[in-house]
mmCIF file of C-alpha atoms in Angstrom:
data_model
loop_
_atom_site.group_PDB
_atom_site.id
_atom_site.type_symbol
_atom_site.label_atom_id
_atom_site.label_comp_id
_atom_site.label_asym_id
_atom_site.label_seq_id
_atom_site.Cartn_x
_atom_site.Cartn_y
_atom_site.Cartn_z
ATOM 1 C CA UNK A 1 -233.383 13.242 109.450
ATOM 2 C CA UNK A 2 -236.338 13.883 111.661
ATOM 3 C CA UNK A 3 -239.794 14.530 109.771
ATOM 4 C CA UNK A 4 -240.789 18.373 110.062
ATOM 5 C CA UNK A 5 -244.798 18.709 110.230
ATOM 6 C CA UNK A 6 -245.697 22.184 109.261
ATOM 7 C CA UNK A 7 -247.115 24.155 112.255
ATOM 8 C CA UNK A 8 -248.310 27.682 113.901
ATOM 9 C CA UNK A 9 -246.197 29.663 116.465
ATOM 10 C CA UNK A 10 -248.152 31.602 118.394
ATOM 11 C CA UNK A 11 -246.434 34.370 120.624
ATOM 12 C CA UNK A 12 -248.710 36.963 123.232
ATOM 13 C CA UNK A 13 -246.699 39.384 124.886
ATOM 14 C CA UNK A 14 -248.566 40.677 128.202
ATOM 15 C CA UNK A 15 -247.245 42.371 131.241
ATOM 16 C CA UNK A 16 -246.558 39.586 134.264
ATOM 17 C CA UNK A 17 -248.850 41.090 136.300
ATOM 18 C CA UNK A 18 -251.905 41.304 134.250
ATOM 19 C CA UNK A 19 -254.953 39.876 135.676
ATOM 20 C CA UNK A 20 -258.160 38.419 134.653
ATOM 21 C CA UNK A 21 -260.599 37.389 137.538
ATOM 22 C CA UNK A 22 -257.664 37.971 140.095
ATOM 23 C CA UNK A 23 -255.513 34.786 138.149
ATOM 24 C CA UNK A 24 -252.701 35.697 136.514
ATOM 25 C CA UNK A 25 -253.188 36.618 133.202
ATOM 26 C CA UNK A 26 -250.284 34.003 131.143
ATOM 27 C CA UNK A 27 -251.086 31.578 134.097
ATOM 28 C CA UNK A 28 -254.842 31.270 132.647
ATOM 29 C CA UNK A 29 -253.791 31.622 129.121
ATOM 30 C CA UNK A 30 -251.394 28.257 130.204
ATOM 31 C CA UNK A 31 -254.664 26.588 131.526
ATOM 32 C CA UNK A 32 -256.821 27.839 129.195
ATOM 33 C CA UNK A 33 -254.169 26.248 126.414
ATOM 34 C CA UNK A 34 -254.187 23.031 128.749
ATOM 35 C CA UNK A 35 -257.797 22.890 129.389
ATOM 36 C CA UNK A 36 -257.805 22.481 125.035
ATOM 37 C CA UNK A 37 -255.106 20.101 125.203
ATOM 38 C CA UNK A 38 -253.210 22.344 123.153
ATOM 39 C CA UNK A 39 -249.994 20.591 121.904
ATOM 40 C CA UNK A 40 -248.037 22.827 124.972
ATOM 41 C CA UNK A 41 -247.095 25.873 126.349
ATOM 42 C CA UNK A 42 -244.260 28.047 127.697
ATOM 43 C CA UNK A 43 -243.904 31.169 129.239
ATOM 44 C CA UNK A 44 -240.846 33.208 129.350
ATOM 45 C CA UNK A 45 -240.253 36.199 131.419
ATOM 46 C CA UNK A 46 -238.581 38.955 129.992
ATOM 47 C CA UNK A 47 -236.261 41.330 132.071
ATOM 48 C CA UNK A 48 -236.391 44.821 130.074
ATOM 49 C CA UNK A 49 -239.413 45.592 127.516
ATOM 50 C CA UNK A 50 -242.249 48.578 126.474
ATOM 51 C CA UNK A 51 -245.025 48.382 124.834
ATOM 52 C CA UNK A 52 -247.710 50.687 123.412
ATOM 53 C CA UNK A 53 -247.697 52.884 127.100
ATOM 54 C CA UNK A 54 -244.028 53.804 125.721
ATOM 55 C CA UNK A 55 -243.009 53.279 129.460
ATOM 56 C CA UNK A 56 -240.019 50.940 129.366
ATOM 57 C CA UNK A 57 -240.254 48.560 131.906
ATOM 58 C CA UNK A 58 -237.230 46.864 133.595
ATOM 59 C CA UNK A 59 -236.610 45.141 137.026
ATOM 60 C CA UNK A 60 -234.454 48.756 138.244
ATOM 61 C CA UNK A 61 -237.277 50.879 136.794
ATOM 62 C CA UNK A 62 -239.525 51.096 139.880
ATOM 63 C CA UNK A 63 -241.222 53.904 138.808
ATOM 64 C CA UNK A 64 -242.796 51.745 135.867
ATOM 65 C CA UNK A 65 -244.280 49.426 138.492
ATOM 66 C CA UNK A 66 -244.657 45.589 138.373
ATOM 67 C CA UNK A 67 -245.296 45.489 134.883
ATOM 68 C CA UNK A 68 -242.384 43.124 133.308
ATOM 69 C CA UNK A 69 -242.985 41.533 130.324
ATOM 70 C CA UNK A 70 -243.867 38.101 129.537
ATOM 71 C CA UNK A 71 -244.230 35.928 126.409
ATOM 72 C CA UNK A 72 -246.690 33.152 126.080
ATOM 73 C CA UNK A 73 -245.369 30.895 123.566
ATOM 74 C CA UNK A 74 -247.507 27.879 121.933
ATOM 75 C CA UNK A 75 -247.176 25.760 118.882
ATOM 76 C CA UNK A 76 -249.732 23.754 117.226
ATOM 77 C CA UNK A 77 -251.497 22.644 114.200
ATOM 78 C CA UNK A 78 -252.739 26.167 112.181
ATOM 79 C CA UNK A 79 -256.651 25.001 112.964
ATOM 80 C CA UNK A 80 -255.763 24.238 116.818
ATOM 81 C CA UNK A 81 -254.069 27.725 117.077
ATOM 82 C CA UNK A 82 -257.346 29.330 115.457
ATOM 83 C CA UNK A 83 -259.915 27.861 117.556
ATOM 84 C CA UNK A 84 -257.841 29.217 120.779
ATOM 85 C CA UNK A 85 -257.175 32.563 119.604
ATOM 86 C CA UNK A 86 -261.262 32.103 119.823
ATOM 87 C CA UNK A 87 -261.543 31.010 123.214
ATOM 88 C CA UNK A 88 -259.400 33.608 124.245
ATOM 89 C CA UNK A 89 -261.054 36.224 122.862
ATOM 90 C CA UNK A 90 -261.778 39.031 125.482
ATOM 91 C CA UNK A 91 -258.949 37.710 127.830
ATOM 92 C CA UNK A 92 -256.211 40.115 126.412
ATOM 93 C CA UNK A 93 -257.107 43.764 127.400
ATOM 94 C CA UNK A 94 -253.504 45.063 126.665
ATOM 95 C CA UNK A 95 -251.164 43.297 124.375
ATOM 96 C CA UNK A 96 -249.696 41.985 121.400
ATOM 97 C CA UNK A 97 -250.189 38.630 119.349
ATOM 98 C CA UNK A 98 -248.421 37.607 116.903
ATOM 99 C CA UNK A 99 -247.973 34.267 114.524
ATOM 100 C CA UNK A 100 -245.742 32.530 112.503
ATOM 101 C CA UNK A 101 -245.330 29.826 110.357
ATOM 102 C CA UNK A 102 -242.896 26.819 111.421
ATOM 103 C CA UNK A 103 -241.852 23.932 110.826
ATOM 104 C CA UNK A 104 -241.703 21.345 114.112
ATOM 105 C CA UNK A 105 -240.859 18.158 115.492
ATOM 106 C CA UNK A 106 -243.257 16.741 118.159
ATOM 107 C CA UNK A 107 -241.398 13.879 120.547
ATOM 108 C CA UNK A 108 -243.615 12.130 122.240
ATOM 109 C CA UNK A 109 -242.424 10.326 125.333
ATOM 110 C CA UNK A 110 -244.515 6.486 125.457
ATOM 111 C CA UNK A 111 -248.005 7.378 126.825
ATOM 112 C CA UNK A 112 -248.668 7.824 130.287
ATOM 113 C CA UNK A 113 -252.111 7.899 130.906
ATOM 114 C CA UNK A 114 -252.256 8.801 134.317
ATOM 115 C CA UNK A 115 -250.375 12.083 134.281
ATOM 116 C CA UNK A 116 -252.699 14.113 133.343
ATOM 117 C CA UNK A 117 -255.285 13.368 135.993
ATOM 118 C CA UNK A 118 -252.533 13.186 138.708
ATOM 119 C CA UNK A 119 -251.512 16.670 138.514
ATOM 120 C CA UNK A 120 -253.980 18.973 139.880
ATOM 121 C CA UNK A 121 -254.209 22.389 138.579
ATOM 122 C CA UNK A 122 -253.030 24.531 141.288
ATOM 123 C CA UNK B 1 -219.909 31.112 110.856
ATOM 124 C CA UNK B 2 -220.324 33.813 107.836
ATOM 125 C CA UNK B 3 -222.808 36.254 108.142
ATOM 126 C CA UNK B 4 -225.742 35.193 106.363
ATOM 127 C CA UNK B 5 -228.852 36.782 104.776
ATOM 128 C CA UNK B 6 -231.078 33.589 104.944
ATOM 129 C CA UNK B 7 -230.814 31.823 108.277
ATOM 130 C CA UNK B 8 -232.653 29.408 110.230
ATOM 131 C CA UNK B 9 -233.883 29.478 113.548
ATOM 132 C CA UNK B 10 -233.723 26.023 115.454
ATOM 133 C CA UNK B 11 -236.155 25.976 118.880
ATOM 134 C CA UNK B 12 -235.978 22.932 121.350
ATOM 135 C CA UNK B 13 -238.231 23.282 123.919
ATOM 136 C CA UNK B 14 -237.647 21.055 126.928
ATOM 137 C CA UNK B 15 -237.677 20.838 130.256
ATOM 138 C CA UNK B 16 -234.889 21.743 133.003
ATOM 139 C CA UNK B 17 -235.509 17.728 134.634
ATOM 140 C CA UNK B 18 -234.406 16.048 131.435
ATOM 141 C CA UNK B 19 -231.404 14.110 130.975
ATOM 142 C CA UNK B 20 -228.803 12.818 128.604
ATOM 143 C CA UNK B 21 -226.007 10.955 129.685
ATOM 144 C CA UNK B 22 -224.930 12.297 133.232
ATOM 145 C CA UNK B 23 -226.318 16.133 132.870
ATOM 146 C CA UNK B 24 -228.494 18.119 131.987
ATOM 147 C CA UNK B 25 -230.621 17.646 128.299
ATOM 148 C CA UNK B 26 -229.928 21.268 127.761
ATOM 149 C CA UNK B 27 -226.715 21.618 128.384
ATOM 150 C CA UNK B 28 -226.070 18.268 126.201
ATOM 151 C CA UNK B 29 -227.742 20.284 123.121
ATOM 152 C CA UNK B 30 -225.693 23.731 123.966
ATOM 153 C CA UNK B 31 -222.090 21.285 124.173
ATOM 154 C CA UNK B 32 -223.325 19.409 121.140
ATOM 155 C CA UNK B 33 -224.006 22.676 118.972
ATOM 156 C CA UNK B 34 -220.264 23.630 120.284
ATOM 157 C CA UNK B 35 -218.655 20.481 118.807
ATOM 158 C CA UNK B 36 -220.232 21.080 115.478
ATOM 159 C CA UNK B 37 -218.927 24.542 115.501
ATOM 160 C CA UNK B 38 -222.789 25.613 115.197
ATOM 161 C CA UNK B 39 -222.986 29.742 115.094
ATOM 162 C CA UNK B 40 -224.164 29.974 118.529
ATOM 163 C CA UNK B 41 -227.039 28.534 120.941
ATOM 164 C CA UNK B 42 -229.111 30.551 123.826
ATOM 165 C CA UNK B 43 -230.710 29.330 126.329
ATOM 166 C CA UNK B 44 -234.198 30.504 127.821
ATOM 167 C CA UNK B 45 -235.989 29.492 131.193
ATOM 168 C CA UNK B 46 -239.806 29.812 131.751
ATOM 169 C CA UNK B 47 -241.585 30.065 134.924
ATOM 170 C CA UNK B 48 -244.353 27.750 133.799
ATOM 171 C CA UNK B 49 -245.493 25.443 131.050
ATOM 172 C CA UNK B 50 -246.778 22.408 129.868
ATOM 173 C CA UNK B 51 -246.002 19.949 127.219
ATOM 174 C CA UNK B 52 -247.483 16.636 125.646
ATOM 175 C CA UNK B 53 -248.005 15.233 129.353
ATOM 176 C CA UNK B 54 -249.911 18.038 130.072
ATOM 177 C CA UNK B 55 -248.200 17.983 133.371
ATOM 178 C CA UNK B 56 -248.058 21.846 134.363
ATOM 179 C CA UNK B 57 -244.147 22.566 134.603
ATOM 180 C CA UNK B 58 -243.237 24.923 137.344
ATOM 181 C CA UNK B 59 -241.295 26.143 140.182
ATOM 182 C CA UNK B 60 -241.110 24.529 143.386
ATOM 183 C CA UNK B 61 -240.384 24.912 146.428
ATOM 184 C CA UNK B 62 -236.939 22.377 146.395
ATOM 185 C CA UNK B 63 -234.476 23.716 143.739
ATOM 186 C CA UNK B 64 -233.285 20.267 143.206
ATOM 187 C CA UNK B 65 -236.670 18.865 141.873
ATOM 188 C CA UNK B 66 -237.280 22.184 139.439
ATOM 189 C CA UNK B 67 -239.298 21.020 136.723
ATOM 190 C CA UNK B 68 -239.244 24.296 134.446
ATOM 191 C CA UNK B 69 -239.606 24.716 130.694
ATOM 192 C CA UNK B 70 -236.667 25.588 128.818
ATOM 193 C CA UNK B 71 -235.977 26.792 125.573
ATOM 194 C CA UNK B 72 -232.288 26.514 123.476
ATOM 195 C CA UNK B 73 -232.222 28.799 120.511
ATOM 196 C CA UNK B 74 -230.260 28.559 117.809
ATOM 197 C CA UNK B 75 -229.345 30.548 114.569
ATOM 198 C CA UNK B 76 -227.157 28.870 111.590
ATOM 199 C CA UNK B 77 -227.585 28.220 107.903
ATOM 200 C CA UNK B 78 -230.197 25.680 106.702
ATOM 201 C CA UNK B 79 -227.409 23.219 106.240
ATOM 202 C CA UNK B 80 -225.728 23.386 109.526
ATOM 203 C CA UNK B 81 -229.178 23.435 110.965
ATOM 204 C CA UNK B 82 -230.257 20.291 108.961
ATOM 205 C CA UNK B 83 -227.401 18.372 109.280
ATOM 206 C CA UNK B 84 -227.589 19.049 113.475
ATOM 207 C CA UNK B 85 -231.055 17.737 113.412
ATOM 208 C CA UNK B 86 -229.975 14.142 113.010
ATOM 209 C CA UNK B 87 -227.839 14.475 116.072
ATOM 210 C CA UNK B 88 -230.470 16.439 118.300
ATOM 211 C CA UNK B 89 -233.216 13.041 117.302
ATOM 212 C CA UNK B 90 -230.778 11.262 119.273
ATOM 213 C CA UNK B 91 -230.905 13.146 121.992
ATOM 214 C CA UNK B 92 -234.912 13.759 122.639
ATOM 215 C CA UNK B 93 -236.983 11.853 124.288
ATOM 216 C CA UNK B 94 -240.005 14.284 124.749
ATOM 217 C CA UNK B 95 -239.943 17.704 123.610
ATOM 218 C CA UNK B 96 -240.457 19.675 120.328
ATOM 219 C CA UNK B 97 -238.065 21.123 118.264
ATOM 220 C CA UNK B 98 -239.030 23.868 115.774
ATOM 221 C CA UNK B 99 -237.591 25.852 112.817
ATOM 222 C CA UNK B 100 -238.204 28.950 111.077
ATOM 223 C CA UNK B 101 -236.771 31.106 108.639
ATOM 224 C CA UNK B 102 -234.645 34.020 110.173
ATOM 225 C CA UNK B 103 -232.496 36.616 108.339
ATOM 226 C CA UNK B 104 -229.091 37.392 110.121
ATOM 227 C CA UNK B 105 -228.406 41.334 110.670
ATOM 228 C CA UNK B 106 -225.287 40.904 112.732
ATOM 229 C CA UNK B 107 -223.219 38.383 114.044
ATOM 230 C CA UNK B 108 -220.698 38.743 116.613
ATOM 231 C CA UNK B 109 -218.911 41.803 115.174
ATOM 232 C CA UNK B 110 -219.499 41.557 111.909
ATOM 233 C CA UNK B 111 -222.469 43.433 109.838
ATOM 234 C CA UNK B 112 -224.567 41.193 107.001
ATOM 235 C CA UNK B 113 -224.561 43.890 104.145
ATOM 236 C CA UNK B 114 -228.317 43.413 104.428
ATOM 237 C CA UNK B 115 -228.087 46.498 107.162
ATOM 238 C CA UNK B 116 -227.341 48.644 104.173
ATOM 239 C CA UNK B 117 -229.718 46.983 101.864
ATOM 240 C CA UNK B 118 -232.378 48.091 104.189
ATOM 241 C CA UNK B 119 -231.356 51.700 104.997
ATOM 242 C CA UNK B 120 -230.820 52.153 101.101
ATOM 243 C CA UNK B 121 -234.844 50.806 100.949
ATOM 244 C CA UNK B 122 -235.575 53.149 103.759
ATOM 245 C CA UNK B 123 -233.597 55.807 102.196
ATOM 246 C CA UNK B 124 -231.454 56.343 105.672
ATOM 247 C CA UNK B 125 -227.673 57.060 106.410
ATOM 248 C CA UNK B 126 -226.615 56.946 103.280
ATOM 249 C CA UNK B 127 -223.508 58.879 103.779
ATOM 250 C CA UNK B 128 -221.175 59.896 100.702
ATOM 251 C CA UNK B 129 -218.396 57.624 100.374
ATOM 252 C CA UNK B 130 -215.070 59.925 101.650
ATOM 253 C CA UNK B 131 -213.020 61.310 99.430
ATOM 254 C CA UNK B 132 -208.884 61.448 99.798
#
């Protein structure tokens, strides 16, 4: 049996299109989580969703406009999680955040060094 | 599976690129969760992410080299979930698996009794039993 280290999910659900500085909003949350070395990241799209406009928003709805929903998904130490919720103060205009409490287990593939200083942020 | 109260919910996030065996790490989980007769599993794909390589994971422009995040969900009771941990250790490499407490409303077609629980707290649909 694994060991289970007690962790913080963090979820922010934004619309796809949401900007900050012309970036993509969940693309600089996803650098802005990297940029911390935050344990990871993932973002999943969403295909149907609404939020506090009330205006659902699906792919077929083009009246809504672009505005499909996305989740930002990160897990991490509880301390970790607080000090980005921090740094990311200010970058959320619309939006929800939520947390939870779970239990995780990290694999770590043997170090490679140079991987993060290959891969050039795009 | 019966349709519990008190659930668990098993995340593995991975990536699309990694293997077991001949396939697919994904699918290997999703088959493997099918043998054991687990309750069910989901799959999830991200556009982008990044893990402990802090390699950013994301589309490109060959389908054949997509690096994408990927998440396999899966509900069962803490025992199931436990005793598939074990096998899922085997399979990792690099990844992280998660798991939280969930409560089970419905599952396939039938209806945990905790629906009524809550619309007798709410004070909702409480319809008279019928008569005959």
């Amino acid at each position: 049996m694994p060991e289970l280290a007690e962790a913080t999910l963090l979820r922010i659900f934004v619309a796809e299109n949401d900007r900050m500085h012309g970036h993509l909003l969940y693309h600089a949350l996803v650098e802005k989580a990297r940029d911390m070395k935050m344990a990871g990241a993932t973002v999943l799209p969403a295909p149907v969703g609404f939020g506090q406009s009330r205006m659902v928003r699906c792919e077929l709805n083009v009246d809504a406009g672009p505005h499909l929903p996305v989740v930002i998904e990160i897990v991490d130490t509880e301390d970790n999680i607080a000090r980005f919720l921090l740094a990311i103060d200010g970058m959320i205009d619309s939006g929800l955040v939520t947390l939870e409490k779970v239990r995780a287990v990290f694999y770590r593939r043997a170090a490679q060094p140079s991987a993060v200083e290959a891969t050039p942020l795009p | 599976m019966e349709v519990l109260h008190d659930a668990v919910l098993l995340r593995i996030f991975t990536s699309v690129a990694d293997r077991w065996k001949m396939g697919p790490l994904y699918l290997g989980i999703v088959e493997k969760a099918r043998e054991r007769h687990l309750a069910g599993a989901t799959v999830l794909r991200g556009p982008l992410g990044f893990g402990q390589s802090g390699k950013l994971h994301q589309g490109h422009l060959f389908p054949s080299t997509q690096d994408l995040p990927v998440v396999i969900e899966i509900v069962d009771s803490e025992d199931k979930i436990n005793s598939f941990l074990p096998v899922l250790d085997e399979m990792m490499e690099s990844g992280l698996v998660t798991i939280e407490k969930a409560q089970v409303l419905h599952y396939g077609r039938q209806r945990a009794s905790l629906m009524s629980r809550l619309k007798q707290q709410l004070g909702i649909g409480t319809k008279p039993p019928l008569v005959h």
